[in-house]
Amino acid sequence: QVQLVESGGGLVQAGGSLRLSCAASGRTFSSTAMGWFRQAPGKEREFVASISWSGGSTYYADSVKGRFTISRDNAKNTVYLQMNSLKPEDTAVYYCAVRIRSTKLTLWYESDYWGQGTQVTVSS
């Protein structure tokens, strides 16, 4: 019913920037929270950032706060993650996720829909 497609991943040097995009298609819902999770090799999946439908509420993991910025364009059904000052420890597969009829998404199991992920690799 809902498909999420991530894009914008790639290779970047430490200190560089990347912008991830997640486009939603199919059935749409009101009051959705959209967010990003990531999973590095040998590590558990972790929360990165999320945003409410209106954009009035945002949430960030402590590890990315001040470096990453999440935003959304509801007219395009797209959420973005601007990643600045990237570090090697940011290397992971980044997944887009949606929780319907909610303003908050910080746990993976709260997700109603999710994408296939996009690889981000940061070299030192």
CSV table of C-alpha atoms in Angstrom, one decimal:
chain,number,residue,atom,x,y,z
A,1,GLN,CA,0.0,0.0,0.0
A,2,VAL,CA,2.9,2.3,0.7
A,3,GLN,CA,6.3,2.2,-0.7
A,4,LEU,CA,9.4,4.2,0.5
A,5,VAL,CA,12.4,4.7,-1.7
A,6,GLU,CA,15.6,6.1,-0.3
A,7,SER,CA,18.3,7.8,-2.4
A,8,GLY,CA,21.3,10.1,-2.0
A,9,GLY,CA,23.7,7.7,-0.3
A,10,GLY,CA,27.3,7.3,-1.4
A,11,LEU,CA,30.9,7.6,-0.5
A,12,VAL,CA,32.2,10.8,1.2
A,13,GLN,CA,35.3,11.8,3.1
A,14,ALA,CA,35.1,12.7,6.8
A,15,GLY,CA,33.9,16.2,7.3
A,16,GLY,CA,31.9,16.1,4.1
A,17,SER,CA,28.1,16.2,3.5
A,18,LEU,CA,25.4,14.2,2.0
A,19,ARG,CA,21.7,14.7,1.6
A,20,LEU,CA,19.4,11.7,1.7
A,21,SER,CA,15.9,11.6,0.3
A,22,CYS,CA,13.0,9.3,0.9
A,23,ALA,CA,10.0,9.4,-1.5
A,24,ALA,CA,6.7,7.9,-0.4
A,25,SER,CA,4.2,6.5,-2.9
A,26,GLY,CA,0.9,4.7,-2.9
A,27,ARG,CA,-1.7,5.2,-0.2
A,28,THR,CA,-1.2,8.3,1.9
A,29,PHE,CA,-2.2,9.1,5.4
A,30,SER,CA,-2.6,12.2,7.5
A,31,SER,CA,-0.5,12.9,10.6
A,32,THR,CA,2.4,10.7,9.7
A,33,ALA,CA,5.7,10.8,11.4
A,34,MET,CA,8.7,10.0,9.1
A,35,GLY,CA,12.2,9.2,10.2
A,36,TRP,CA,15.5,7.6,9.6
A,37,PHE,CA,17.2,4.6,11.1
A,38,ARG,CA,20.7,3.2,10.4
A,39,GLN,CA,22.5,-0.1,10.8
A,40,ALA,CA,26.3,-0.4,10.7
A,41,PRO,CA,28.1,-3.7,10.2
A,42,GLY,CA,28.1,-5.7,13.4
A,43,LYS,CA,25.8,-3.3,15.2
A,44,GLU,CA,22.1,-3.1,16.0
A,45,ARG,CA,19.8,-0.8,14.1
A,46,GLU,CA,19.5,2.6,15.7
A,47,PHE,CA,17.4,5.7,15.5
A,48,VAL,CA,18.8,8.7,13.7
A,49,ALA,CA,16.1,11.4,13.3
A,50,SER,CA,12.4,11.8,12.8
A,51,ILE,CA,9.9,14.6,12.0
A,52,SER,CA,6.1,15.1,12.5
A,53,TRP,CA,3.6,15.8,9.7
A,54,SER,CA,3.7,19.6,10.3
A,55,GLY,CA,7.5,19.7,10.8
A,56,GLY,CA,6.9,21.3,14.2
A,57,SER,CA,8.4,18.4,16.1
A,58,THR,CA,11.8,16.9,15.4
A,59,TYR,CA,13.8,14.3,17.2
A,60,TYR,CA,17.5,13.4,16.9
A,61,ALA,CA,19.8,10.9,18.3
A,62,ASP,CA,22.5,12.4,20.5
A,63,SER,CA,25.2,11.1,18.2
A,64,VAL,CA,23.9,13.2,15.2
A,65,LYS,CA,22.4,16.2,16.9
A,66,GLY,CA,23.9,19.4,15.6
A,67,ARG,CA,25.2,17.7,12.5
A,68,PHE,CA,22.1,16.3,10.9
A,69,THR,CA,18.9,18.1,9.9
A,70,ILE,CA,15.7,16.4,9.0
A,71,SER,CA,12.9,18.1,6.9
A,72,ARG,CA,10.0,17.1,4.8
A,73,ASP,CA,8.0,18.4,1.8
A,74,ASN,CA,4.5,17.0,2.1
A,75,ALA,CA,3.5,18.2,-1.4
A,76,LYS,CA,6.2,15.9,-2.7
A,77,ASN,CA,5.6,13.2,-0.1
A,78,THR,CA,9.3,13.3,0.6
A,79,VAL,CA,11.5,13.5,3.7
A,80,TYR,CA,15.1,14.6,3.7
A,81,LEU,CA,18.1,14.1,5.9
A,82,GLN,CA,20.9,16.7,5.5
A,83,MET,CA,24.1,15.2,6.9
A,84,ASN,CA,27.0,17.5,7.6
A,85,SER,CA,30.4,17.0,9.3
A,86,LEU,CA,30.2,13.3,8.6
A,87,LYS,CA,32.3,10.9,10.6
A,88,PRO,CA,33.5,7.4,9.8
A,89,GLU,CA,31.2,6.1,12.6
A,90,ASP,CA,28.2,7.4,10.5
A,91,THR,CA,28.9,4.6,8.0
A,92,ALA,CA,25.8,2.5,7.8
A,93,VAL,CA,22.8,1.5,5.7
A,94,TYR,CA,20.2,4.2,6.2
A,95,TYR,CA,16.5,3.3,6.3
A,96,CYS,CA,13.5,5.5,5.9
A,97,ALA,CA,10.5,4.7,8.0
A,98,VAL,CA,6.9,5.9,8.4
A,99,ARG,CA,4.5,5.7,11.4
A,100,ILE,CA,0.9,6.6,10.5
A,101,ARG,CA,-1.4,8.6,12.7
A,102,SER,CA,1.4,9.7,15.0
A,103,THR,CA,3.7,12.7,15.5
A,104,LYS,CA,6.6,10.7,16.9
A,105,LEU,CA,8.8,7.9,15.6
A,106,THR,CA,11.9,7.0,17.5
A,107,LEU,CA,11.8,3.1,17.7
A,108,TRP,CA,12.0,0.8,14.7
A,109,TYR,CA,9.2,-1.4,15.8
A,110,GLU,CA,6.9,1.6,15.8
A,111,SER,CA,7.2,1.8,12.0
A,112,ASP,CA,4.3,0.9,9.8
A,113,TYR,CA,6.3,1.1,6.5
A,114,TRP,CA,10.0,1.2,5.7
A,115,GLY,CA,12.3,1.3,2.7
A,116,GLN,CA,15.1,-0.9,1.5
A,117,GLY,CA,17.9,1.4,2.6
A,118,THR,CA,20.7,3.3,1.1
A,119,GLN,CA,24.4,2.9,1.8
A,120,VAL,CA,26.4,5.7,3.3
A,121,THR,CA,30.2,5.3,3.6
A,122,VAL,CA,32.4,7.8,5.3
A,123,SER,CA,36.2,7.5,4.8
A,124,SER,CA,38.8,8.9,7.1
